[in-house]
Amino acid sequence: MKRVVVLGGTGFVGRALCRRLASTGRWQVCVPTRAPARAGALRVLPGLHLDALDVHDPAQLQRAIAGSDAVVNLVAILHGTPKAFQRAHVELPRRIAEACRAAGIGRLVHVSALGVEPAPQPSDYLRSKAEGERALRAVLPSTTLLRPSVIFGDEDRL
């Protein structure tokens, strides 16, 4: 059984991905979270392990991904200060890529956003997403980038 770490696994997209991965029976899914109490719906999934830690701490992040076959980064914020966007969309992805490279993990999937381009961006959100993509590619060029539009589904807030 392969091991995948899903960062942001307690969020809207993360919960759906974790359910899908767990349903295949082929993946051991690890979800690091600062708030395991909020991850009740994930606790019942077969092969899923919640790991209480802060992914923004480099040492804890390194421990979380050690021994994994793949890492998926779904951590994102929609609203916040420029500093908060920088932390979530640039600094964290860079640390994730560095941790994957150090651990010998070649498969990193990062969910970005539709409309991210190298040209100047109209919002802090898109600017930080573009900078985060560049940081990922600089550290781990093999990163798979996904750029979805608005995502609808069960449990969405739209």
PDB file of C-alpha atoms in Angstrom:
ATOM      1  CA  MET A   1       0.000   0.000   0.000  1.00  0.00           C
ATOM      2  CA  LYS A   2       1.373   3.405  -0.936  1.00  0.00           C
ATOM      3  CA  ARG A   3       1.412   6.341   1.497  1.00  0.00           C
ATOM      4  CA  VAL A   4       0.191   9.797   0.531  1.00  0.00           C
ATOM      5  CA  VAL A   5       0.229  12.893   2.715  1.00  0.00           C
ATOM      6  CA  VAL A   6      -2.630  15.313   2.049  1.00  0.00           C
ATOM      7  CA  LEU A   7      -1.827  18.790   3.336  1.00  0.00           C
ATOM      8  CA  GLY A   8      -5.071  20.715   3.688  1.00  0.00           C
ATOM      9  CA  GLY A   9      -6.921  17.420   3.948  1.00  0.00           C
ATOM     10  CA  THR A  10      -9.530  18.775   6.366  1.00  0.00           C
ATOM     11  CA  GLY A  11     -10.744  21.419   3.908  1.00  0.00           C
ATOM     12  CA  PHE A  12     -13.500  21.158   1.319  1.00  0.00           C
ATOM     13  CA  VAL A  13     -11.378  19.710  -1.498  1.00  0.00           C
ATOM     14  CA  GLY A  14      -9.184  17.780   0.936  1.00  0.00           C
ATOM     15  CA  ARG A  15     -12.083  15.883   2.499  1.00  0.00           C
ATOM     16  CA  ALA A  16     -13.340  14.853  -0.931  1.00  0.00           C
ATOM     17  CA  LEU A  17      -9.876  13.744  -2.018  1.00  0.00           C
ATOM     18  CA  CYS A  18      -9.312  11.781   1.204  1.00  0.00           C
ATOM     19  CA  ARG A  19     -12.650   9.987   0.795  1.00  0.00           C
ATOM     20  CA  ARG A  20     -11.735   9.075  -2.778  1.00  0.00           C
ATOM     21  CA  LEU A  21      -8.228   7.858  -1.915  1.00  0.00           C
ATOM     22  CA  ALA A  22      -9.462   5.842   1.065  1.00  0.00           C
ATOM     23  CA  SER A  23     -12.213   4.232  -1.021  1.00  0.00           C
ATOM     24  CA  THR A  24      -9.686   2.707  -3.426  1.00  0.00           C
ATOM     25  CA  GLY A  25      -8.036   0.623  -0.701  1.00  0.00           C
ATOM     26  CA  ARG A  26      -4.660   1.282  -2.346  1.00  0.00           C
ATOM     27  CA  TRP A  27      -3.537   4.274  -0.310  1.00  0.00           C
ATOM     28  CA  GLN A  28      -2.601   4.864   3.284  1.00  0.00           C
ATOM     29  CA  VAL A  29      -3.667   8.499   3.690  1.00  0.00           C
ATOM     30  CA  CYS A  30      -2.005  10.761   6.249  1.00  0.00           C
ATOM     31  CA  VAL A  31      -3.594  14.135   7.025  1.00  0.00           C
ATOM     32  CA  PRO A  32      -1.524  16.507   9.142  1.00  0.00           C
ATOM     33  CA  THR A  33      -3.707  19.034  10.954  1.00  0.00           C
ATOM     34  CA  ARG A  34      -3.432  21.561  13.754  1.00  0.00           C
ATOM     35  CA  ALA A  35      -7.023  20.794  14.752  1.00  0.00           C
ATOM     36  CA  PRO A  36      -7.749  17.031  14.731  1.00  0.00           C
ATOM     37  CA  ALA A  37     -11.031  17.681  16.558  1.00  0.00           C
ATOM     38  CA  ARG A  38     -12.370  19.399  13.406  1.00  0.00           C
ATOM     39  CA  ALA A  39     -11.586  16.372  11.263  1.00  0.00           C
ATOM     40  CA  GLY A  40     -14.323  14.117  12.597  1.00  0.00           C
ATOM     41  CA  ALA A  41     -15.630  13.109   9.167  1.00  0.00           C
ATOM     42  CA  LEU A  42     -12.190  11.814   8.203  1.00  0.00           C
ATOM     43  CA  ARG A  43     -11.670   9.660  11.300  1.00  0.00           C
ATOM     44  CA  VAL A  44     -13.951   6.903   9.984  1.00  0.00           C
ATOM     45  CA  LEU A  45     -12.170   6.499   6.654  1.00  0.00           C
ATOM     46  CA  PRO A  46     -10.257   3.225   6.316  1.00  0.00           C
ATOM     47  CA  GLY A  47      -6.499   3.631   6.034  1.00  0.00           C
ATOM     48  CA  LEU A  48      -6.561   7.295   7.047  1.00  0.00           C
ATOM     49  CA  HIS A  49      -4.388   8.638   9.835  1.00  0.00           C
ATOM     50  CA  LEU A  50      -4.725  12.118  11.346  1.00  0.00           C
ATOM     51  CA  ASP A  51      -1.448  13.591  12.530  1.00  0.00           C
ATOM     52  CA  ALA A  52      -1.673  16.498  15.005  1.00  0.00           C
ATOM     53  CA  LEU A  53       0.981  18.978  13.908  1.00  0.00           C
ATOM     54  CA  ASP A  54       1.625  22.371  12.366  1.00  0.00           C
ATOM     55  CA  VAL A  55       2.717  22.074   8.725  1.00  0.00           C
ATOM     56  CA  HIS A  56       4.182  25.585   8.907  1.00  0.00           C
ATOM     57  CA  ASP A  57       6.880  24.242  11.243  1.00  0.00           C
ATOM     58  CA  PRO A  58       9.658  22.848   8.989  1.00  0.00           C
ATOM     59  CA  ALA A  59      10.691  20.054  11.391  1.00  0.00           C
ATOM     60  CA  GLN A  60       7.094  18.902  11.878  1.00  0.00           C
ATOM     61  CA  LEU A  61       6.464  19.083   8.133  1.00  0.00           C
ATOM     62  CA  GLN A  62       9.547  16.959   7.461  1.00  0.00           C
ATOM     63  CA  ARG A  63       8.350  14.335   9.959  1.00  0.00           C
ATOM     64  CA  ALA A  64       4.865  14.320   8.418  1.00  0.00           C
ATOM     65  CA  ILE A  65       6.050  13.525   4.902  1.00  0.00           C
ATOM     66  CA  ALA A  66       8.887  11.138   5.773  1.00  0.00           C
ATOM     67  CA  GLY A  67       8.410   7.758   4.127  1.00  0.00           C
ATOM     68  CA  SER A  68       5.664   8.943   1.782  1.00  0.00           C
ATOM     69  CA  ASP A  69       5.284   8.052  -1.852  1.00  0.00           C
ATOM     70  CA  ALA A  70       3.439  11.262  -2.685  1.00  0.00           C
ATOM     71  CA  VAL A  71       2.404  14.590  -1.192  1.00  0.00           C
ATOM     72  CA  VAL A  72      -0.629  16.667  -2.162  1.00  0.00           C
ATOM     73  CA  ASN A  73      -0.766  20.329  -1.145  1.00  0.00           C
ATOM     74  CA  LEU A  74      -4.265  21.779  -0.880  1.00  0.00           C
ATOM     75  CA  VAL A  75      -3.465  24.460   1.722  1.00  0.00           C
ATOM     76  CA  ALA A  76      -4.889  27.800   0.600  1.00  0.00           C
ATOM     77  CA  ILE A  77      -6.701  30.843   1.875  1.00  0.00           C
ATOM     78  CA  LEU A  78      -9.169  33.007  -0.032  1.00  0.00           C
ATOM     79  CA  HIS A  79      -9.080  36.090   2.190  1.00  0.00           C
ATOM     80  CA  GLY A  80      -6.353  37.655   4.262  1.00  0.00           C
ATOM     81  CA  THR A  81      -3.512  40.094   4.466  1.00  0.00           C
ATOM     82  CA  PRO A  82      -0.610  40.122   2.018  1.00  0.00           C
ATOM     83  CA  LYS A  83       1.507  38.532   4.775  1.00  0.00           C
ATOM     84  CA  ALA A  84      -1.041  35.719   5.263  1.00  0.00           C
ATOM     85  CA  PHE A  85      -1.165  35.033   1.500  1.00  0.00           C
ATOM     86  CA  GLN A  86       2.641  34.986   1.400  1.00  0.00           C
ATOM     87  CA  ARG A  87       2.784  32.483   4.270  1.00  0.00           C
ATOM     88  CA  ALA A  88       0.129  30.114   2.862  1.00  0.00           C
ATOM     89  CA  HIS A  89       0.774  30.357  -0.873  1.00  0.00           C
ATOM     90  CA  VAL A  90       4.528  31.002  -1.142  1.00  0.00           C
ATOM     91  CA  GLU A  91       6.464  30.115   1.996  1.00  0.00           C
ATOM     92  CA  LEU A  92       4.603  26.887   2.742  1.00  0.00           C
ATOM     93  CA  PRO A  93       4.786  25.488  -0.813  1.00  0.00           C
ATOM     94  CA  ARG A  94       8.512  26.282  -0.900  1.00  0.00           C
ATOM     95  CA  ARG A  95       9.014  24.433   2.400  1.00  0.00           C
ATOM     96  CA  ILE A  96       6.928  21.509   1.155  1.00  0.00           C
ATOM     97  CA  ALA A  97       9.051  21.229  -2.002  1.00  0.00           C
ATOM     98  CA  GLU A  98      12.262  21.464   0.030  1.00  0.00           C
ATOM     99  CA  ALA A  99      11.019  18.787   2.436  1.00  0.00           C
ATOM    100  CA  CYS A 100      10.014  16.520  -0.479  1.00  0.00           C
ATOM    101  CA  ARG A 101      13.395  16.985  -2.140  1.00  0.00           C
ATOM    102  CA  ALA A 102      15.229  16.258   1.137  1.00  0.00           C
ATOM    103  CA  ALA A 103      13.119  13.131   1.722  1.00  0.00           C
ATOM    104  CA  GLY A 104      13.521  11.870  -1.839  1.00  0.00           C
ATOM    105  CA  ILE A 105       9.818  12.220  -2.637  1.00  0.00           C
ATOM    106  CA  GLY A 106       9.459  12.908  -6.342  1.00  0.00           C
ATOM    107  CA  ARG A 107       5.673  13.142  -6.564  1.00  0.00           C
ATOM    108  CA  LEU A 108       4.266  16.451  -5.341  1.00  0.00           C
ATOM    109  CA  VAL A 109       0.855  17.628  -6.523  1.00  0.00           C
ATOM    110  CA  HIS A 110       0.009  21.264  -5.799  1.00  0.00           C
ATOM    111  CA  VAL A 111      -3.416  22.806  -6.306  1.00  0.00           C
ATOM    112  CA  SER A 112      -3.065  26.401  -7.440  1.00  0.00           C
ATOM    113  CA  ALA A 113      -5.739  28.544  -9.118  1.00  0.00           C
ATOM    114  CA  LEU A 114      -7.155  29.303 -12.532  1.00  0.00           C
ATOM    115  CA  GLY A 115      -5.771  32.526 -13.975  1.00  0.00           C
ATOM    116  CA  VAL A 116      -2.330  32.279 -12.416  1.00  0.00           C
ATOM    117  CA  GLU A 117       0.062  33.709 -14.974  1.00  0.00           C
ATOM    118  CA  PRO A 118       3.652  34.974 -14.878  1.00  0.00           C
ATOM    119  CA  ALA A 119       2.420  38.462 -15.765  1.00  0.00           C
ATOM    120  CA  PRO A 120       1.468  40.922 -12.995  1.00  0.00           C
ATOM    121  CA  GLN A 121      -1.652  39.805 -11.171  1.00  0.00           C
ATOM    122  CA  PRO A 122      -4.612  41.974 -10.075  1.00  0.00           C
ATOM    123  CA  SER A 123      -4.962  40.559  -6.544  1.00  0.00           C
ATOM    124  CA  ASP A 124      -2.837  39.495  -3.587  1.00  0.00           C
ATOM    125  CA  TYR A 125      -4.390  36.042  -3.931  1.00  0.00           C
ATOM    126  CA  LEU A 126      -3.301  35.532  -7.560  1.00  0.00           C
ATOM    127  CA  ARG A 127       0.086  37.238  -7.036  1.00  0.00           C
ATOM    128  CA  SER A 128       0.884  34.908  -4.153  1.00  0.00           C
ATOM    129  CA  LYS A 129      -0.344  31.837  -6.050  1.00  0.00           C
ATOM    130  CA  ALA A 130       1.912  32.754  -9.016  1.00  0.00           C
ATOM    131  CA  GLU A 131       4.893  33.333  -6.729  1.00  0.00           C
ATOM    132  CA  GLY A 132       4.192  30.026  -4.991  1.00  0.00           C
ATOM    133  CA  GLU A 133       4.191  28.168  -8.308  1.00  0.00           C
ATOM    134  CA  ARG A 134       7.548  29.721  -9.209  1.00  0.00           C
ATOM    135  CA  ALA A 135       8.970  28.756  -5.804  1.00  0.00           C
ATOM    136  CA  LEU A 136       7.783  25.158  -6.238  1.00  0.00           C
ATOM    137  CA  ARG A 137       9.236  24.831  -9.726  1.00  0.00           C
ATOM    138  CA  ALA A 138      12.575  26.318  -8.571  1.00  0.00           C
ATOM    139  CA  VAL A 139      12.951  23.694  -5.836  1.00  0.00           C
ATOM    140  CA  LEU A 140      11.159  20.672  -7.328  1.00  0.00           C
ATOM    141  CA  PRO A 141      10.610  21.056 -11.104  1.00  0.00           C
ATOM    142  CA  SER A 142       8.693  17.767 -11.281  1.00  0.00           C
ATOM    143  CA  THR A 143       5.821  19.237  -9.230  1.00  0.00           C
ATOM    144  CA  THR A 144       2.419  18.673 -10.823  1.00  0.00           C
ATOM    145  CA  LEU A 145       0.432  21.924 -10.798  1.00  0.00           C
ATOM    146  CA  LEU A 146      -3.344  21.908 -11.011  1.00  0.00           C
ATOM    147  CA  ARG A 147      -5.213  25.144 -11.741  1.00  0.00           C
ATOM    148  CA  PRO A 148      -8.907  24.581 -11.095  1.00  0.00           C
ATOM    149  CA  SER A 149     -11.641  27.148 -11.418  1.00  0.00           C
ATOM    150  CA  VAL A 150     -14.339  27.431  -8.777  1.00  0.00           C
ATOM    151  CA  ILE A 151     -14.979  23.963  -7.345  1.00  0.00           C
ATOM    152  CA  PHE A 152     -18.546  22.945  -6.563  1.00  0.00           C
ATOM    153  CA  GLY A 153     -19.690  19.884  -4.658  1.00  0.00           C
ATOM    154  CA  ASP A 154     -21.207  18.438  -1.517  1.00  0.00           C
ATOM    155  CA  GLU A 155     -20.387  20.593   1.493  1.00  0.00           C
ATOM    156  CA  ASP A 156     -19.316  23.621  -0.554  1.00  0.00           C
ATOM    157  CA  ARG A 157     -20.114  27.111   0.765  1.00  0.00           C
ATOM    158  CA  LEU A 158     -21.317  28.598  -2.510  1.00  0.00           C
TER     159      LEU A 158
END
